[in-house]
Amino acid sequence: MDDVKQTDVIDADKAYQSVSDLLKGTYGVYATLSNNTRMYYGSVLADEVKLSDENRGQGQGEYKWQFTATGVSFGFGQYFQTIDRLHRVLEVADNIPAANATEENTKKRIKAELLAIRGVAYLELLTVFMPQGYQPDSLGVPLVLSSALLGKPARSKVSEVMTRIEADLASGRAEALIPSAPTDPLRLSQGAIAAYQARAALLKRDWAKAAAYADEAIALSGKSLSRATYTAYFSDANESETIFKYRNGAAPQLNWRDANGDVFFEPADKVKNLFDRTNDIRFSTFFGADGGDTSIIIKYPGSERGPQTNDLKLIRLAEMYLIKAEASAEGENLTAAADAINALRAARITGYTNVTFADKATAINQILVERAKELCFEGFRFFDLKRRGLAVNRNPSDSRNTNWQDLPANSFRFALPIPQSEIFANPNVRQNAGYN
């Protein structure tokens, strides 16, 4: 007997019947790219925050490194949803007729964007779930290249996933219909894709490519570092340094505090002590509240769309200067490294005097400190320590208990667990060591 098709099932050939439908599907892919989860874990697992006296248990398991594979997802399902959604669009795109040359160009751009987004999604997954440092032959994540909800792929090697990331991002860069500058920062531009290429090269420790891609991202962005617009920038009042962003309908401040004002996490003393509190505009932009209480994180203070609602800056110009600095220093080009750091600091610190780096070790140390300052509470710190093979070391005033003051560099905790629900659904996926 022939299979009876359920009446409530919408096949792809019905869901996508026009180029306009393809574009809507593409927007649905973009809707999955929030980095709010990474922002949270990148801070809580690292040395950026400390427990508040008002914390009622929120995030304490993660803060104390007591998380398990059954308790948190760390974005695993999110980015595989991204990948499945984009495959559903890609698999029908060639069968959708274009009414004219404009629609044909729209299709070409969509396909290139979606391949680049796949590269972005796999880069996010690899960053979270691979081991500390860059170990090419260790386990990465499953590579899925089509929509296959019942598929059971095993985890691919880190090097294999990186090869896919590089190829997908290169496909996006190869399509001239993707604009160079982020005229619409809610969609990928050539500058944004170059920025992700820089991130991937930095993770891979391909220093020459990381520096070159960072340079390309800076040039293509059409943006410049600005002190004058900086505070308002985090209130979404301008796009002065945005290369790519996510239109957020939620409240990133709720990572750190309740809607009623209760504070779950305060900024760590270790982070606040890095800043020149008088001359560095970042200190008053990141910390404070009415009455000058610097125990509150205010980096995302809200916008005209709501008191706690902000767009999430997925790629900022400042990060590219920091990648250029780190990659240049690793490549023994200390002049280029100093130039990049000086440009960033001069746009943040009143009366700043340029520095030079006498040696590579000094340069790397200062660059990592600058990353800790500029990118705090944006999801980088834990993963910066992870890729550099460094420990998490909290100040005693930030940890309360020596049991959660230090996470050794060789801890299995740096490779976050594959959610146990995924292991149950796909027995071919091996769990990261330490969580079985």
Coordinates of C-alpha atoms in Angstrom, one line a residue:
M1 CA 0.0 0.0 0.0
D2 CA 1.3 3.5 -0.8
D3 CA 2.4 5.6 2.0
V4 CA -0.2 8.0 3.2
K5 CA 1.2 11.6 3.4
Q6 CA 0.2 13.4 6.6
T7 CA -1.9 16.5 5.9
D8 CA -0.1 18.6 8.5
V9 CA 3.4 18.1 6.9
I10 CA 4.7 20.9 4.7
D11 CA 7.3 19.6 2.2
A12 CA 10.3 21.7 1.2
D13 CA 8.9 22.1 -2.3
K14 CA 5.8 23.7 -0.8
A15 CA 7.6 25.8 1.8
Y16 CA 9.9 27.2 -0.8
Q17 CA 8.2 28.2 -4.1
S18 CA 9.9 31.5 -4.9
V19 CA 13.1 33.4 -4.5
S20 CA 11.3 35.5 -1.9
D21 CA 10.7 32.3 0.1
L22 CA 14.4 31.5 -0.1
L23 CA 15.2 34.9 1.3
K24 CA 12.7 34.3 4.2
G25 CA 14.4 31.0 4.9
T26 CA 17.8 32.7 4.9
Y27 CA 16.5 35.2 7.5
G28 CA 15.4 32.2 9.5
V29 CA 19.0 30.9 9.5
Y30 CA 20.3 34.3 10.7
A31 CA 17.7 34.1 13.5
T32 CA 19.7 31.2 15.0
L33 CA 23.0 33.1 15.3
S34 CA 22.7 34.7 18.7
N35 CA 25.9 34.5 20.7
N36 CA 24.2 35.1 24.1
T37 CA 24.9 31.6 25.3
R38 CA 28.6 32.1 24.5
M39 CA 28.6 35.5 26.2
Y40 CA 27.4 33.9 29.3
Y41 CA 29.6 30.8 29.5
G42 CA 32.7 32.7 28.2
S43 CA 32.5 34.9 31.3
V44 CA 31.1 32.6 34.0
L45 CA 33.6 29.8 33.3
A46 CA 36.5 32.2 33.3
D47 CA 37.7 34.9 35.6
E48 CA 35.4 37.8 34.5
V49 CA 32.7 37.5 37.1
K50 CA 32.2 36.6 40.8
L51 CA 29.1 35.5 42.7
S52 CA 26.9 38.2 44.1
D53 CA 25.4 38.1 47.6
E54 CA 22.1 38.2 45.8
N55 CA 22.8 35.1 43.8
R56 CA 20.1 32.5 44.6
G57 CA 21.9 29.6 42.8
Q58 CA 21.8 31.0 39.3
G59 CA 24.8 29.7 37.3
Q60 CA 26.7 28.4 40.3
G61 CA 27.3 25.0 38.9
E62 CA 29.0 26.5 35.9
Y63 CA 30.9 29.1 37.9
K64 CA 32.2 26.4 40.2
W65 CA 33.1 24.1 37.2
Q66 CA 30.6 21.5 38.5
F67 CA 28.6 21.2 35.3
T68 CA 27.7 17.8 33.7
A69 CA 26.7 16.6 30.3
T70 CA 23.0 16.5 31.4
G71 CA 22.8 20.0 32.8
V72 CA 23.8 22.4 30.0
S73 CA 24.0 22.4 26.2
F74 CA 26.6 25.1 25.5
G75 CA 25.1 25.9 22.1
F76 CA 25.4 22.4 20.6
G77 CA 21.8 22.1 19.5
Q78 CA 21.6 25.8 18.5
Y79 CA 24.3 25.7 15.9
F80 CA 23.2 22.3 14.5
Q81 CA 19.8 23.9 14.1
T82 CA 21.6 26.7 12.1
I83 CA 23.2 24.0 9.9
D84 CA 20.0 22.1 9.3
R85 CA 18.0 25.2 8.5
L86 CA 20.6 26.4 5.9
H87 CA 20.8 23.0 4.3
R88 CA 17.0 23.0 3.8
V89 CA 17.3 26.2 1.9
L90 CA 20.4 25.1 -0.1
E91 CA 18.8 21.8 -1.1
V92 CA 15.9 23.5 -2.9
A93 CA 17.5 26.7 -4.1
D94 CA 18.6 25.4 -7.5
N95 CA 15.0 24.2 -8.2
I96 CA 13.5 27.6 -7.6
P97 CA 13.1 29.5 -10.9
A98 CA 14.3 33.1 -11.0
A99 CA 11.9 35.6 -12.6
N100 CA 14.7 37.9 -13.7
A101 CA 18.4 38.7 -13.4
T102 CA 17.9 40.4 -10.0
E103 CA 16.3 37.3 -8.6
E104 CA 19.1 35.2 -10.1
N105 CA 21.6 37.3 -8.3
T106 CA 19.6 37.1 -5.1
K107 CA 19.9 33.3 -5.3
K108 CA 23.6 33.4 -5.9
R109 CA 24.1 35.6 -2.9
I110 CA 21.9 33.5 -0.7
K111 CA 23.8 30.3 -1.5
A112 CA 27.1 32.0 -0.8
E113 CA 25.9 33.5 2.4
L114 CA 24.5 30.2 3.6
L115 CA 27.8 28.4 3.0
A116 CA 29.6 31.1 4.9
I117 CA 27.2 30.8 7.7
R118 CA 27.8 27.0 7.8
G119 CA 31.5 27.9 8.3
V120 CA 30.6 30.3 11.1
A121 CA 28.4 27.7 12.8
Y122 CA 31.1 25.0 12.7
L123 CA 33.7 27.5 14.0
E124 CA 31.5 28.2 17.0
L125 CA 31.0 24.5 17.6
L126 CA 34.7 23.7 17.3
T127 CA 35.7 26.5 19.6
V128 CA 33.4 25.1 22.3
F129 CA 33.7 21.3 22.0
M130 CA 37.3 20.6 20.9
P131 CA 40.1 20.1 23.5
Q132 CA 42.3 22.9 24.8
G133 CA 44.9 24.4 22.4
Y134 CA 44.7 23.2 18.8
Q135 CA 45.2 19.5 18.4
P136 CA 44.4 18.6 14.7
D137 CA 43.9 14.8 15.3
S138 CA 41.6 15.2 18.4
L139 CA 37.8 15.0 18.2
G140 CA 36.0 18.0 16.9
V141 CA 32.2 17.8 16.1
P142 CA 30.2 15.8 13.6
L143 CA 30.3 17.1 10.1
V144 CA 26.8 17.2 8.5
L145 CA 26.6 18.4 4.9
S146 CA 22.9 17.9 4.3
S147 CA 19.6 18.0 6.1
A148 CA 19.4 14.5 7.8
L149 CA 17.5 14.6 11.0
L150 CA 17.8 10.8 11.4
G151 CA 21.5 10.7 10.6
K152 CA 24.0 9.5 13.1
P153 CA 27.4 10.9 12.1
A154 CA 30.4 10.4 14.3
R155 CA 32.6 13.3 15.4
S156 CA 35.2 14.3 12.8
K157 CA 38.8 15.3 13.6
V158 CA 39.5 18.9 14.5
S159 CA 41.5 19.3 11.3
E160 CA 38.7 18.0 9.2
V161 CA 36.2 20.4 10.7
M162 CA 38.7 23.3 10.2
T163 CA 39.1 22.3 6.6
R164 CA 35.3 22.6 6.1
I165 CA 35.2 25.9 7.9
E166 CA 38.0 27.4 5.7
A167 CA 36.3 26.1 2.5
D168 CA 32.8 27.4 3.5
L169 CA 34.1 30.8 4.4
A170 CA 36.2 31.0 1.2
S171 CA 33.0 30.2 -0.8
G172 CA 31.4 33.3 0.8
R173 CA 34.4 35.5 0.0
A174 CA 34.4 34.2 -3.6
E175 CA 30.9 35.6 -4.3
A176 CA 31.2 39.2 -5.5
L177 CA 27.4 39.8 -4.9
I178 CA 28.1 39.8 -1.2
P179 CA 28.8 43.5 -0.4
S180 CA 32.3 44.4 0.8
A181 CA 31.2 46.7 3.7
P182 CA 28.6 46.0 6.3
T183 CA 26.0 48.3 4.9
D184 CA 23.4 46.0 6.5
P185 CA 25.3 44.6 9.5
L186 CA 22.5 42.1 10.1
R187 CA 23.8 40.1 7.1
L188 CA 27.2 38.9 6.2
S189 CA 29.5 41.1 4.3
Q190 CA 32.9 40.4 2.8
G191 CA 34.4 42.2 5.7
A192 CA 32.5 40.0 8.2
I193 CA 33.5 36.8 6.5
A194 CA 37.1 38.0 6.5
A195 CA 36.7 38.6 10.2
Y196 CA 35.6 35.0 10.7
Q197 CA 38.5 33.8 8.6
A198 CA 40.8 35.7 10.9
R199 CA 39.2 34.0 13.9
A200 CA 39.6 30.6 12.4
A201 CA 43.2 31.2 11.5
L202 CA 43.9 32.5 15.0
L203 CA 42.3 29.3 16.4
K204 CA 44.4 27.2 14.1
R205 CA 47.5 29.2 15.0
D206 CA 48.1 30.1 11.3
W207 CA 49.5 33.5 12.4
A208 CA 50.3 34.9 8.9
K209 CA 46.8 34.2 7.6
A210 CA 45.2 35.5 10.9
A211 CA 47.0 38.8 10.5
A212 CA 46.2 39.1 6.8
Y213 CA 42.5 38.3 7.2
A214 CA 42.3 40.8 10.1
D215 CA 43.8 43.5 7.9
E216 CA 41.3 42.6 5.2
A217 CA 38.4 42.8 7.6
I218 CA 39.5 46.2 8.9
A219 CA 39.9 47.6 5.4
L220 CA 36.7 46.1 4.0
S221 CA 34.6 47.2 7.0
G222 CA 34.9 50.9 6.2
K223 CA 34.9 51.5 9.9
S224 CA 37.3 53.3 12.3
L225 CA 38.0 53.1 16.0
S226 CA 36.3 56.0 17.8
R227 CA 36.3 57.1 21.4
A228 CA 33.6 59.7 20.8
T229 CA 30.9 57.2 19.9
Y230 CA 32.0 54.4 22.2
T231 CA 29.6 54.6 25.1
A232 CA 26.6 55.2 22.9
Y233 CA 27.7 52.3 20.7
F234 CA 26.8 49.8 23.4
S235 CA 23.3 51.4 23.6
D236 CA 22.8 50.7 19.9
A237 CA 22.8 54.4 19.2
N238 CA 25.4 54.0 16.4
E239 CA 27.1 51.3 14.3
S240 CA 30.5 53.0 14.4
E241 CA 32.5 49.8 15.0
T242 CA 30.0 47.1 14.0
I243 CA 31.0 44.6 11.3
F244 CA 28.3 42.0 12.0
K245 CA 25.5 41.9 14.6
Y246 CA 22.5 39.9 15.7
R247 CA 19.2 41.7 16.2
N248 CA 18.4 40.8 19.7
G249 CA 14.9 40.7 21.2
A250 CA 16.1 39.6 24.6
A251 CA 18.3 41.2 27.3
P252 CA 22.0 40.3 27.6
Q253 CA 22.1 42.1 30.9
L254 CA 19.9 39.3 32.3
N255 CA 22.9 37.1 32.1
W256 CA 24.2 39.0 35.1
R257 CA 21.1 40.2 36.9
D258 CA 17.4 39.7 37.3
A259 CA 14.7 41.9 35.8
N260 CA 13.9 43.1 39.3
G261 CA 17.4 44.4 39.7
D262 CA 18.9 41.6 41.8
V263 CA 22.5 40.9 40.8
F264 CA 23.5 37.3 40.1
F265 CA 27.1 38.0 39.0
E266 CA 29.3 41.0 39.7
P267 CA 32.3 41.9 37.6
A268 CA 35.4 40.3 39.0
D269 CA 37.9 42.5 40.8
K270 CA 40.5 41.0 38.6
V271 CA 38.9 42.6 35.5
K272 CA 38.2 45.9 37.1
N273 CA 41.7 46.2 38.3
L274 CA 43.0 46.1 34.7
F275 CA 41.6 49.5 33.8
D276 CA 42.8 53.1 34.3
R277 CA 39.5 54.1 36.0
T278 CA 40.0 57.8 35.2
N279 CA 41.2 57.9 31.6
D280 CA 40.0 54.7 30.0
I281 CA 36.4 55.3 28.7
R282 CA 35.8 51.5 28.9
F283 CA 35.6 51.5 32.7
S284 CA 32.6 53.8 33.0
T285 CA 31.1 52.1 29.9
F286 CA 31.3 48.6 31.3
F287 CA 30.8 49.1 35.1
G288 CA 28.5 51.1 37.2
A289 CA 24.9 52.2 37.9
D290 CA 23.1 55.0 39.7
G291 CA 25.4 56.2 42.4
G292 CA 28.5 54.9 40.8
D293 CA 28.3 51.3 42.0
T294 CA 30.9 49.5 39.9
S295 CA 29.7 46.1 41.1
I296 CA 27.2 46.0 38.2
I297 CA 27.9 45.1 34.6
I298 CA 26.4 47.7 32.3
K299 CA 28.2 47.0 29.0
Y300 CA 24.8 46.3 27.4
P301 CA 22.7 49.0 29.1
G302 CA 19.6 48.7 26.9
S303 CA 18.5 50.8 23.9
E304 CA 15.6 52.7 22.5
R305 CA 13.8 49.4 21.9
G306 CA 13.8 48.6 25.7
P307 CA 15.6 49.2 28.9
Q308 CA 17.5 45.9 28.7
T309 CA 17.2 45.1 25.0
N310 CA 20.4 45.3 22.9
D311 CA 21.7 44.0 19.6
L312 CA 24.6 41.6 20.1
K313 CA 27.8 42.6 18.4
L314 CA 29.0 39.4 16.8
I315 CA 32.0 41.0 15.1
R316 CA 33.5 44.3 16.3
L317 CA 36.3 46.2 14.6
A318 CA 38.3 46.3 17.9
E319 CA 38.6 42.5 17.8
M320 CA 40.2 42.6 14.4
Y321 CA 42.9 45.0 15.8
L322 CA 43.5 42.5 18.6
I323 CA 43.8 39.6 16.3
K324 CA 46.2 41.6 14.1
A325 CA 48.3 42.4 17.2
E326 CA 48.4 38.8 18.5
A327 CA 49.1 37.2 15.2
S328 CA 51.8 39.7 14.4
A329 CA 53.5 39.2 17.7
E330 CA 53.4 35.4 17.2
G331 CA 55.0 36.0 13.8
E332 CA 57.8 38.1 15.4
N333 CA 56.5 41.3 13.8
L334 CA 56.6 43.3 17.0
T335 CA 56.2 46.7 15.3
A336 CA 52.9 45.7 13.6
A337 CA 51.7 44.2 17.0
A338 CA 52.5 47.5 18.8
D339 CA 50.9 49.6 16.0
A340 CA 47.6 47.6 16.4
I341 CA 47.5 47.8 20.2
N342 CA 48.4 51.5 20.1
A343 CA 45.6 52.3 17.7
L344 CA 43.1 50.6 19.9
R345 CA 44.3 52.1 23.2
A346 CA 44.5 55.6 21.7
A347 CA 40.8 55.3 20.8
R348 CA 39.9 54.3 24.4
I349 CA 42.4 56.1 26.8
T350 CA 42.7 59.8 27.2
G351 CA 46.3 61.0 27.0
Y352 CA 47.6 57.6 25.9
T353 CA 51.3 57.3 25.1
N354 CA 52.3 54.7 22.5
V355 CA 54.3 51.7 23.5
T356 CA 56.9 49.5 21.8
F357 CA 57.4 45.8 22.6
A358 CA 60.9 44.6 23.5
D359 CA 60.1 40.9 23.0
K360 CA 57.4 38.5 22.0
A361 CA 56.6 37.4 25.5
T362 CA 55.9 40.9 26.6
A363 CA 53.8 41.6 23.6
I364 CA 51.6 38.5 24.0
N365 CA 51.1 39.3 27.7
Q366 CA 50.0 42.8 27.0
I367 CA 47.8 41.8 24.0
L368 CA 46.0 39.2 26.1
V369 CA 45.4 41.8 28.8
E370 CA 44.0 44.1 26.2
R371 CA 41.7 41.4 25.0
A372 CA 40.5 40.9 28.5
K373 CA 39.7 44.6 28.8
E374 CA 38.1 45.3 25.5
L375 CA 36.2 42.1 25.0
C376 CA 35.1 41.4 28.6
F377 CA 31.5 40.0 28.9
E378 CA 31.3 39.3 25.2
G379 CA 32.1 35.6 25.3
F380 CA 35.8 35.5 24.6
R381 CA 37.7 35.1 27.9
F382 CA 37.3 31.4 28.7
F383 CA 37.9 30.5 25.0
D384 CA 40.9 32.7 24.8
L385 CA 42.5 30.9 27.7
K386 CA 41.5 27.6 26.2
R387 CA 43.0 28.3 22.8
R388 CA 46.2 29.6 24.4
G389 CA 46.5 26.6 26.7
L390 CA 46.3 28.7 29.8
A391 CA 44.7 28.1 33.2
V392 CA 41.8 30.0 34.7
N393 CA 43.1 31.9 37.7
R394 CA 40.6 33.9 39.7
N395 CA 41.6 36.4 42.4
P396 CA 40.8 35.2 46.0
S397 CA 38.4 38.1 46.3
D398 CA 36.5 36.8 43.2
S399 CA 36.3 33.1 44.2
R400 CA 35.3 32.8 47.9
N401 CA 36.6 29.2 48.0
T402 CA 39.8 27.8 46.8
N403 CA 37.9 24.9 45.2
W404 CA 36.8 27.2 42.5
Q405 CA 39.7 29.6 42.3
D406 CA 41.8 27.9 39.7
L407 CA 41.0 25.6 36.7
P408 CA 44.3 24.0 35.7
A409 CA 45.4 24.3 32.0
N410 CA 45.2 20.5 31.6
S411 CA 41.6 20.2 32.9
F412 CA 39.2 18.2 30.9
R413 CA 36.7 21.0 31.6
F414 CA 38.1 23.1 28.8
A415 CA 36.5 20.7 26.3
L416 CA 32.8 21.3 27.1
P417 CA 30.5 18.3 27.2
I418 CA 28.4 17.1 24.3
P419 CA 24.9 17.2 25.7
Q420 CA 23.8 13.8 27.0
S421 CA 20.6 14.0 25.0
E422 CA 22.7 14.1 21.8
I423 CA 24.6 11.0 22.9
F424 CA 21.3 9.2 23.5
A425 CA 20.0 10.2 20.1
N426 CA 23.2 9.4 18.3
P427 CA 25.3 6.6 19.9
N428 CA 28.1 7.2 17.3
V429 CA 29.0 10.5 19.0
R430 CA 31.7 10.0 21.6
Q431 CA 31.6 12.1 24.7
N432 CA 34.5 14.3 25.7
A433 CA 36.8 12.8 28.3
G434 CA 35.8 13.3 31.9
Y435 CA 32.0 13.5 31.5
N436 CA 31.2 9.7 31.2

